[in-house]
Amino acid sequence: MKKNGFFAVVLAAVLFASCGGADKNGWYSDFDAAKKAAKAKNKNVLLLVNSDYDVPMTEVGVKAITSDRKFTDALKDFYVCVHFSFVDLQSFLAGPDLNATNSEQKAAEKRRAVLQKQFGIADMYAVQETPAIVLVSKDGYYITSLSCDFLGSEPEGYVGLVQAEKPIVEEFEAKIKATETGSAKERIAAIDAIYESSTDNQRLALVDLSRKLVSLDKKNESGLVSKHLFAIANEEAFAKLNDIDYIGAIKIYIKYAEDKRILPVDAQALYFMAASVYARSGVDSIDPIIATLQKAVDAAPESESVENIKAIMENLKAGQQQSEDAAAAASASESAENVEADSADSESAGKAE
């Protein structure tokens, strides 16, 4: 695609994303705006994700869904539809166009920010292969993913696949309702049941339920508070990491690790994750990594993970010592070379005299 054409597409995408509404075919690109609309209309959310890495031949199905209002119109009483299109992904991975104008560069930066946010959301719902359709509650809780080959060319077929998931959707809605009614003990049990039936990625979207459980169980009578504080820490740190804020993520992990309601093994895991982020952040010294790993060891010295953590610490220290020895040897060699050079210079000067 020609440069001007590409940036025209980018600029259009940015303007569309900023308005927060649905396009002419009934699709949102702003997930937060879609959730807001879903809550207002008491509907669930349907998320479609496609990219320039789609499974071959599936562009037929994606086009059938996104280019015809029959799909969104048929589901409008039940779902607010969201479309994340990553078809310009390779262009952005290639880096900025050095010949672009200032306005084009700004448009590209905004598009990159939109992509980054959408990537975080798609990752939270464990979208690993595109195209994909995920059904989400109005609160953003994962319900299910559709099994779909995207080879058909008629919107009605895809509408039927979505409607076939109605029993699963209704069962999930009943579980959510159970978190809103009954005694505190019953609501806590309902929240934890949803949590336990979810994968690690899906739990990131359940953070509001985890916060509700912690609020309902101030004295930790259920013994579940540590587990859900751990989940809250993960979600908050995930958001920071999605913004490439390593220090922010580290602070969150350590804050929750130091919470008195956290069990020792959970505190240990949080300290370990903080140390892992330190390693990813490109810090100049391994000292903060070692110090944080030591906190992990101290948090639960009898845990099954302690020996592995200690082994990592020893490997890091050994690597640091090797680097220091190599630097010292290089410095000594350089000093020796300088002495020889000075000596040679002195001899030359003596002969000249």
Short mmCIF file of C-alpha atoms in Angstrom, two decimals:
data_model
loop_
_atom_site.label_atom_id
_atom_site.label_comp_id
_atom_site.label_asym_id
_atom_site.label_seq_id
_atom_site.Cartn_x
_atom_site.Cartn_y
_atom_site.Cartn_z
CA MET A 1 0.00 0.00 0.00
CA LYS A 2 1.26 3.49 -0.78
CA LYS A 3 2.46 5.55 2.15
CA ASN A 4 -0.22 8.21 1.88
CA GLY A 5 -2.91 5.56 1.63
CA PHE A 6 -1.61 3.77 4.69
CA PHE A 7 -1.56 6.89 6.84
CA ALA A 8 -5.02 7.83 5.64
CA VAL A 9 -6.22 4.49 6.97
CA VAL A 10 -4.35 5.05 10.22
CA LEU A 11 -5.77 8.52 10.68
CA ALA A 12 -9.29 7.27 9.99
CA ALA A 13 -8.78 4.52 12.55
CA VAL A 14 -7.57 7.01 15.15
CA LEU A 15 -10.49 9.36 14.59
CA PHE A 16 -12.92 6.47 14.72
CA ALA A 17 -11.41 5.10 17.91
CA SER A 18 -11.56 8.49 19.59
CA CYS A 19 -15.27 8.98 18.96
CA GLY A 20 -16.16 5.88 20.99
CA GLY A 21 -19.30 5.02 18.98
CA ALA A 22 -20.21 2.22 16.60
CA ASP A 23 -19.37 2.37 12.90
CA LYS A 24 -21.93 2.14 10.08
CA ASN A 25 -22.06 -1.65 10.41
CA GLY A 26 -22.68 -1.56 14.15
CA TRP A 27 -19.18 -2.30 15.44
CA TYR A 28 -17.35 -0.52 18.26
CA SER A 29 -13.56 -0.37 18.38
CA ASP A 30 -13.40 1.20 21.86
CA PHE A 31 -13.92 -1.62 24.36
CA ASP A 32 -14.65 0.68 27.30
CA ALA A 33 -17.31 2.53 25.30
CA ALA A 34 -18.84 -0.79 24.29
CA LYS A 35 -18.98 -1.98 27.90
CA LYS A 36 -20.62 1.28 28.92
CA ALA A 37 -23.25 0.83 26.21
CA ALA A 38 -23.74 -2.80 27.20
CA LYS A 39 -24.34 -1.88 30.84
CA ALA A 40 -26.79 0.84 29.87
CA LYS A 41 -28.74 -1.60 27.67
CA ASN A 42 -28.25 -4.68 29.90
CA LYS A 43 -26.53 -6.67 27.14
CA ASN A 44 -23.37 -8.72 26.87
CA VAL A 45 -20.38 -7.92 24.65
CA LEU A 46 -19.22 -9.80 21.57
CA LEU A 47 -15.56 -9.24 20.76
CA LEU A 48 -14.21 -10.10 17.29
CA VAL A 49 -10.44 -9.98 16.77
CA ASN A 50 -8.68 -10.38 13.43
CA SER A 51 -5.20 -9.51 12.20
CA ASP A 52 -2.76 -9.78 9.33
CA TYR A 53 -1.74 -13.09 10.92
CA ASP A 54 -5.20 -14.65 10.47
CA VAL A 55 -5.53 -18.33 9.66
CA PRO A 56 -5.53 -18.61 5.82
CA MET A 57 -8.89 -18.39 4.02
CA THR A 58 -10.69 -16.99 7.07
CA GLU A 59 -10.86 -13.47 5.64
CA VAL A 60 -14.08 -14.66 3.95
CA GLY A 61 -15.82 -15.11 7.28
CA VAL A 62 -14.42 -11.93 8.80
CA LYS A 63 -15.65 -9.89 5.85
CA ALA A 64 -19.08 -11.55 6.00
CA ILE A 65 -19.43 -10.47 9.63
CA THR A 66 -17.93 -7.00 9.56
CA SER A 67 -19.12 -5.62 6.24
CA ASP A 68 -22.83 -6.41 6.57
CA ARG A 69 -25.21 -5.04 9.22
CA LYS A 70 -27.16 -8.30 9.13
CA PHE A 71 -24.84 -9.72 11.78
CA THR A 72 -24.97 -6.90 14.32
CA ASP A 73 -28.66 -6.21 13.63
CA ALA A 74 -29.57 -9.83 14.29
CA LEU A 75 -27.74 -9.75 17.65
CA LYS A 76 -28.54 -6.18 18.72
CA ASP A 77 -31.02 -7.31 21.38
CA PHE A 78 -28.37 -9.43 23.09
CA TYR A 79 -24.90 -8.06 22.33
CA VAL A 80 -22.90 -4.93 21.79
CA CYS A 81 -20.34 -5.87 19.13
CA VAL A 82 -16.67 -4.86 19.29
CA HIS A 83 -14.12 -5.34 16.52
CA PHE A 84 -10.36 -5.19 17.03
CA SER A 85 -8.70 -5.07 13.64
CA PHE A 86 -4.96 -5.66 13.67
CA VAL A 87 -4.59 -5.87 9.90
CA ASP A 88 -2.04 -3.03 9.94
CA LEU A 89 0.07 -4.80 12.56
CA GLN A 90 3.06 -5.62 10.38
CA SER A 91 3.35 -1.99 9.27
CA PHE A 92 3.66 -0.86 12.87
CA LEU A 93 6.02 -3.64 13.87
CA ALA A 94 8.30 -2.47 11.06
CA GLY A 95 8.78 0.81 12.94
CA PRO A 96 8.12 4.46 12.10
CA ASP A 97 8.36 5.81 8.57
CA LEU A 98 11.29 8.23 8.61
CA ASN A 99 9.84 10.07 5.61
CA ALA A 100 6.46 10.67 7.27
CA THR A 101 5.29 14.19 8.04
CA ASN A 102 4.73 15.35 11.63
CA SER A 103 0.96 14.87 11.34
CA GLU A 104 1.45 11.39 9.91
CA GLN A 105 3.84 10.48 12.71
CA LYS A 106 1.40 11.74 15.35
CA ALA A 107 -1.41 9.73 13.74
CA ALA A 108 0.80 6.64 13.74
CA GLU A 109 1.68 7.15 17.42
CA LYS A 110 -2.00 7.41 18.33
CA ARG A 111 -2.76 4.28 16.35
CA ARG A 112 0.07 2.49 18.12
CA ALA A 113 -1.42 3.49 21.48
CA VAL A 114 -4.81 2.14 20.39
CA LEU A 115 -3.19 -1.12 19.27
CA GLN A 116 -1.34 -1.46 22.56
CA LYS A 117 -4.53 -1.07 24.59
CA GLN A 118 -6.44 -3.47 22.36
CA PHE A 119 -3.61 -5.99 22.56
CA GLY A 120 -3.85 -5.92 26.35
CA ILE A 121 -7.57 -6.61 26.21
CA ALA A 122 -7.20 -9.42 23.65
CA ASP A 123 -4.46 -10.95 25.78
CA MET A 124 -6.65 -10.76 28.87
CA TYR A 125 -9.23 -12.91 27.08
CA ALA A 126 -6.51 -15.32 25.91
CA VAL A 127 -6.88 -14.61 22.19
CA GLN A 128 -3.99 -16.60 20.76
CA GLU A 129 -5.13 -17.26 17.21
CA THR A 130 -7.08 -14.99 14.90
CA PRO A 131 -9.75 -14.55 13.84
CA ALA A 132 -11.52 -15.15 17.14
CA ILE A 133 -14.88 -14.37 18.73
CA VAL A 134 -15.14 -14.01 22.51
CA LEU A 135 -18.35 -13.49 24.46
CA VAL A 136 -17.98 -11.21 27.48
CA SER A 137 -20.41 -9.99 30.13
CA LYS A 138 -21.38 -6.32 30.37
CA ASP A 139 -18.94 -6.07 33.28
CA GLY A 140 -16.12 -7.43 31.16
CA TYR A 141 -16.10 -10.97 32.58
CA TYR A 142 -15.10 -13.73 30.18
CA ILE A 143 -17.99 -16.07 29.32
CA THR A 144 -16.84 -18.26 26.44
CA SER A 145 -15.08 -18.34 23.07
CA LEU A 146 -16.76 -19.54 19.91
CA SER A 147 -15.49 -22.51 17.97
CA CYS A 148 -15.65 -21.20 14.43
CA ASP A 149 -13.69 -21.87 11.21
CA PHE A 150 -14.68 -18.54 9.57
CA LEU A 151 -14.99 -20.18 6.15
CA GLY A 152 -18.65 -19.36 5.56
CA SER A 153 -19.73 -16.26 3.63
CA GLU A 154 -23.22 -15.74 5.08
CA PRO A 155 -23.74 -13.62 8.23
CA GLU A 156 -26.74 -15.76 9.26
CA GLY A 157 -24.49 -18.76 9.85
CA TYR A 158 -22.35 -16.84 12.33
CA VAL A 159 -25.44 -15.44 14.05
CA GLY A 160 -26.58 -19.03 14.57
CA LEU A 161 -23.23 -19.97 16.13
CA VAL A 162 -23.49 -17.10 18.59
CA GLN A 163 -27.08 -17.91 19.51
CA ALA A 164 -26.13 -21.55 20.06
CA GLU A 165 -24.04 -20.38 23.04
CA LYS A 166 -27.17 -19.12 24.83
CA PRO A 167 -27.24 -21.93 27.45
CA ILE A 168 -23.61 -21.22 28.42
CA VAL A 169 -24.33 -17.49 28.60
CA GLU A 170 -27.43 -18.00 30.75
CA GLU A 171 -25.55 -20.33 33.10
CA PHE A 172 -22.82 -17.72 33.54
CA GLU A 173 -25.37 -14.96 34.14
CA ALA A 174 -26.93 -17.09 36.88
CA LYS A 175 -23.51 -17.40 38.52
CA ILE A 176 -23.05 -13.65 38.39
CA LYS A 177 -26.49 -13.08 39.89
CA ALA A 178 -25.52 -15.33 42.78
CA THR A 179 -22.67 -12.92 43.59
CA GLU A 180 -25.20 -10.10 43.98
CA THR A 181 -27.86 -11.68 46.19
CA GLY A 182 -27.96 -13.67 49.40
CA SER A 183 -25.81 -13.51 52.50
CA ALA A 184 -22.22 -12.30 52.46
CA LYS A 185 -21.07 -15.90 52.92
CA GLU A 186 -23.12 -17.06 49.93
CA ARG A 187 -21.90 -14.22 47.74
CA ILE A 188 -18.28 -14.90 48.69
CA ALA A 189 -18.73 -18.57 47.78
CA ALA A 190 -20.31 -17.61 44.43
CA ILE A 191 -17.45 -15.25 43.58
CA ASP A 192 -14.83 -17.83 44.45
CA ALA A 193 -16.63 -20.47 42.36
CA ILE A 194 -16.40 -18.23 39.28
CA TYR A 195 -12.75 -17.51 40.04
CA GLU A 196 -11.88 -21.19 40.38
CA SER A 197 -13.61 -22.09 37.11
CA SER A 198 -11.54 -19.49 35.20
CA THR A 199 -8.08 -19.65 33.69
CA ASP A 200 -5.27 -17.34 34.84
CA ASN A 201 -5.83 -14.97 31.91
CA GLN A 202 -9.60 -14.87 32.45
CA ARG A 203 -9.08 -14.02 36.11
CA LEU A 204 -7.54 -10.70 35.11
CA ALA A 205 -11.01 -9.64 33.95
CA LEU A 206 -12.59 -10.79 37.22
CA VAL A 207 -10.74 -8.27 39.36
CA ASP A 208 -13.95 -6.40 40.31
CA LEU A 209 -15.36 -9.63 41.74
CA SER A 210 -12.15 -10.22 43.69
CA ARG A 211 -12.38 -6.70 45.11
CA LYS A 212 -15.99 -7.36 46.07
CA LEU A 213 -14.97 -10.54 47.91
CA VAL A 214 -12.25 -8.72 49.84
CA SER A 215 -14.75 -6.01 50.77
CA LEU A 216 -17.35 -8.57 51.89
CA ASP A 217 -14.85 -10.52 53.99
CA LYS A 218 -13.03 -7.86 56.00
CA LYS A 219 -12.04 -10.35 58.73
CA ASN A 220 -11.02 -13.05 56.25
CA GLU A 221 -13.42 -15.53 57.79
CA SER A 222 -13.51 -17.47 54.52
CA GLY A 223 -9.74 -17.78 54.30
CA LEU A 224 -10.00 -16.66 50.67
CA VAL A 225 -8.82 -13.07 50.95
CA SER A 226 -5.14 -13.78 50.24
CA LYS A 227 -6.01 -15.59 47.01
CA HIS A 228 -8.09 -12.68 45.78
CA LEU A 229 -5.60 -10.01 46.87
CA PHE A 230 -3.09 -11.97 44.81
CA ALA A 231 -5.49 -11.79 41.83
CA ILE A 232 -5.95 -8.04 42.32
CA ALA A 233 -2.18 -7.53 42.41
CA ASN A 234 -1.80 -9.45 39.16
CA GLU A 235 -4.45 -7.39 37.38
CA GLU A 236 -3.08 -4.06 38.56
CA ALA A 237 0.49 -5.05 37.66
CA PHE A 238 -0.68 -6.35 34.27
CA ALA A 239 -2.15 -2.93 33.50
CA LYS A 240 1.17 -1.27 34.39
CA LEU A 241 3.14 -3.73 32.29
CA ASN A 242 0.81 -3.15 29.37
CA ASP A 243 1.85 0.52 29.61
CA ILE A 244 5.53 -0.52 29.84
CA ASP A 245 5.64 0.85 33.39
CA TYR A 246 7.99 -1.66 35.00
CA ILE A 247 8.58 0.32 38.19
CA GLY A 248 4.84 0.77 38.66
CA ALA A 249 4.29 -2.99 38.34
CA ILE A 250 7.12 -3.74 40.80
CA LYS A 251 5.64 -1.36 43.37
CA ILE A 252 2.24 -3.05 43.07
CA TYR A 253 3.68 -6.55 43.56
CA ILE A 254 5.66 -5.44 46.60
CA LYS A 255 2.73 -3.51 48.08
CA TYR A 256 0.50 -6.57 48.03
CA ALA A 257 3.33 -8.86 49.17
CA GLU A 258 3.59 -6.71 52.30
CA ASP A 259 -0.16 -6.77 52.99
CA LYS A 260 -0.74 -8.48 56.35
CA ARG A 261 -3.66 -10.46 54.91
CA ILE A 262 -1.44 -12.18 52.32
CA LEU A 263 -0.37 -15.75 53.05
CA PRO A 264 3.40 -16.35 53.14
CA VAL A 265 3.46 -18.46 49.97
CA ASP A 266 1.44 -15.79 48.10
CA ALA A 267 3.78 -13.08 49.37
CA GLN A 268 6.71 -15.16 48.16
CA ALA A 269 5.18 -15.47 44.68
CA LEU A 270 4.54 -11.71 44.52
CA TYR A 271 8.11 -10.89 45.53
CA PHE A 272 9.35 -13.34 42.91
CA MET A 273 7.23 -11.67 40.22
CA ALA A 274 8.57 -8.28 41.30
CA ALA A 275 12.11 -9.62 40.89
CA SER A 276 11.21 -10.99 37.46
CA VAL A 277 9.97 -7.56 36.38
CA TYR A 278 13.19 -6.00 37.70
CA ALA A 279 15.08 -8.39 35.41
CA ARG A 280 12.92 -7.39 32.44
CA SER A 281 13.29 -3.69 33.14
CA GLY A 282 16.97 -3.59 32.17
CA VAL A 283 18.32 -2.39 35.53
CA ASP A 284 22.09 -1.73 35.52
CA SER A 285 22.68 -3.70 38.72
CA ILE A 286 21.40 -7.06 39.88
CA ASP A 287 21.35 -5.82 43.49
CA PRO A 288 17.61 -4.95 43.53
CA ILE A 289 16.83 -8.31 41.90
CA ILE A 290 18.84 -10.19 44.54
CA ALA A 291 17.31 -8.14 47.36
CA THR A 292 13.77 -8.84 46.14
CA LEU A 293 14.49 -12.55 45.70
CA GLN A 294 15.81 -12.60 49.27
CA LYS A 295 12.49 -11.13 50.42
CA ALA A 296 10.78 -13.95 48.55
CA VAL A 297 12.88 -16.50 50.43
CA ASP A 298 12.26 -14.82 53.78
CA ALA A 299 8.50 -14.66 53.19
CA ALA A 300 8.11 -18.45 53.17
CA PRO A 301 11.46 -20.11 53.99
CA GLU A 302 9.93 -23.58 54.18
CA SER A 303 8.02 -23.49 50.89
CA GLU A 304 8.60 -25.89 48.00
CA SER A 305 9.83 -23.01 45.84
CA VAL A 306 12.61 -21.79 48.12
CA GLU A 307 15.38 -24.00 46.73
CA ASN A 308 14.62 -22.89 43.17
CA ILE A 309 14.65 -19.23 44.20
CA LYS A 310 17.95 -19.71 46.03
CA ALA A 311 19.41 -21.41 42.96
CA ILE A 312 18.41 -18.42 40.81
CA MET A 313 20.04 -16.08 43.31
CA GLU A 314 23.28 -18.10 43.24
CA ASN A 315 23.32 -18.13 39.45
CA LEU A 316 22.83 -14.37 39.35
CA LYS A 317 25.63 -13.84 41.88
CA ALA A 318 27.94 -16.17 39.96
CA GLY A 319 27.19 -14.31 36.74
CA GLN A 320 27.86 -11.01 38.44
CA GLN A 321 31.17 -12.30 39.83
CA GLN A 322 32.24 -13.52 36.40
CA SER A 323 31.43 -10.12 34.92
CA GLU A 324 33.38 -8.36 37.67
CA ASP A 325 36.36 -10.71 37.21
CA ALA A 326 36.31 -10.19 33.45
CA ALA A 327 36.13 -6.41 33.93
CA ALA A 328 39.01 -6.52 36.42
CA ALA A 329 41.11 -8.63 34.05
CA ALA A 330 40.39 -6.28 31.19
CA SER A 331 41.31 -3.30 33.36
CA ALA A 332 44.55 -4.97 34.46
CA SER A 333 45.43 -5.81 30.86
CA GLU A 334 44.74 -2.24 29.81
CA SER A 335 46.91 -0.91 32.64
CA ALA A 336 49.74 -3.23 31.64
CA GLU A 337 49.50 -2.08 28.05
CA ASN A 338 49.59 1.53 29.21
CA VAL A 339 52.71 0.86 31.33
CA GLU A 340 54.42 -0.78 28.36
CA ALA A 341 53.44 2.13 26.14
CA ASP A 342 54.76 4.65 28.68
CA SER A 343 58.00 2.67 28.99
CA ALA A 344 58.40 2.58 25.24
CA ASP A 345 57.77 6.30 25.05
CA SER A 346 60.42 6.92 27.75
CA GLU A 347 62.98 4.83 25.87
CA SER A 348 62.27 6.67 22.67
CA ALA A 349 62.65 9.98 24.45
CA GLY A 350 65.99 8.87 25.98
CA LYS A 351 67.40 7.83 22.67
CA ALA A 352 66.34 11.11 21.14
CA GLU A 353 68.28 13.00 23.79
#
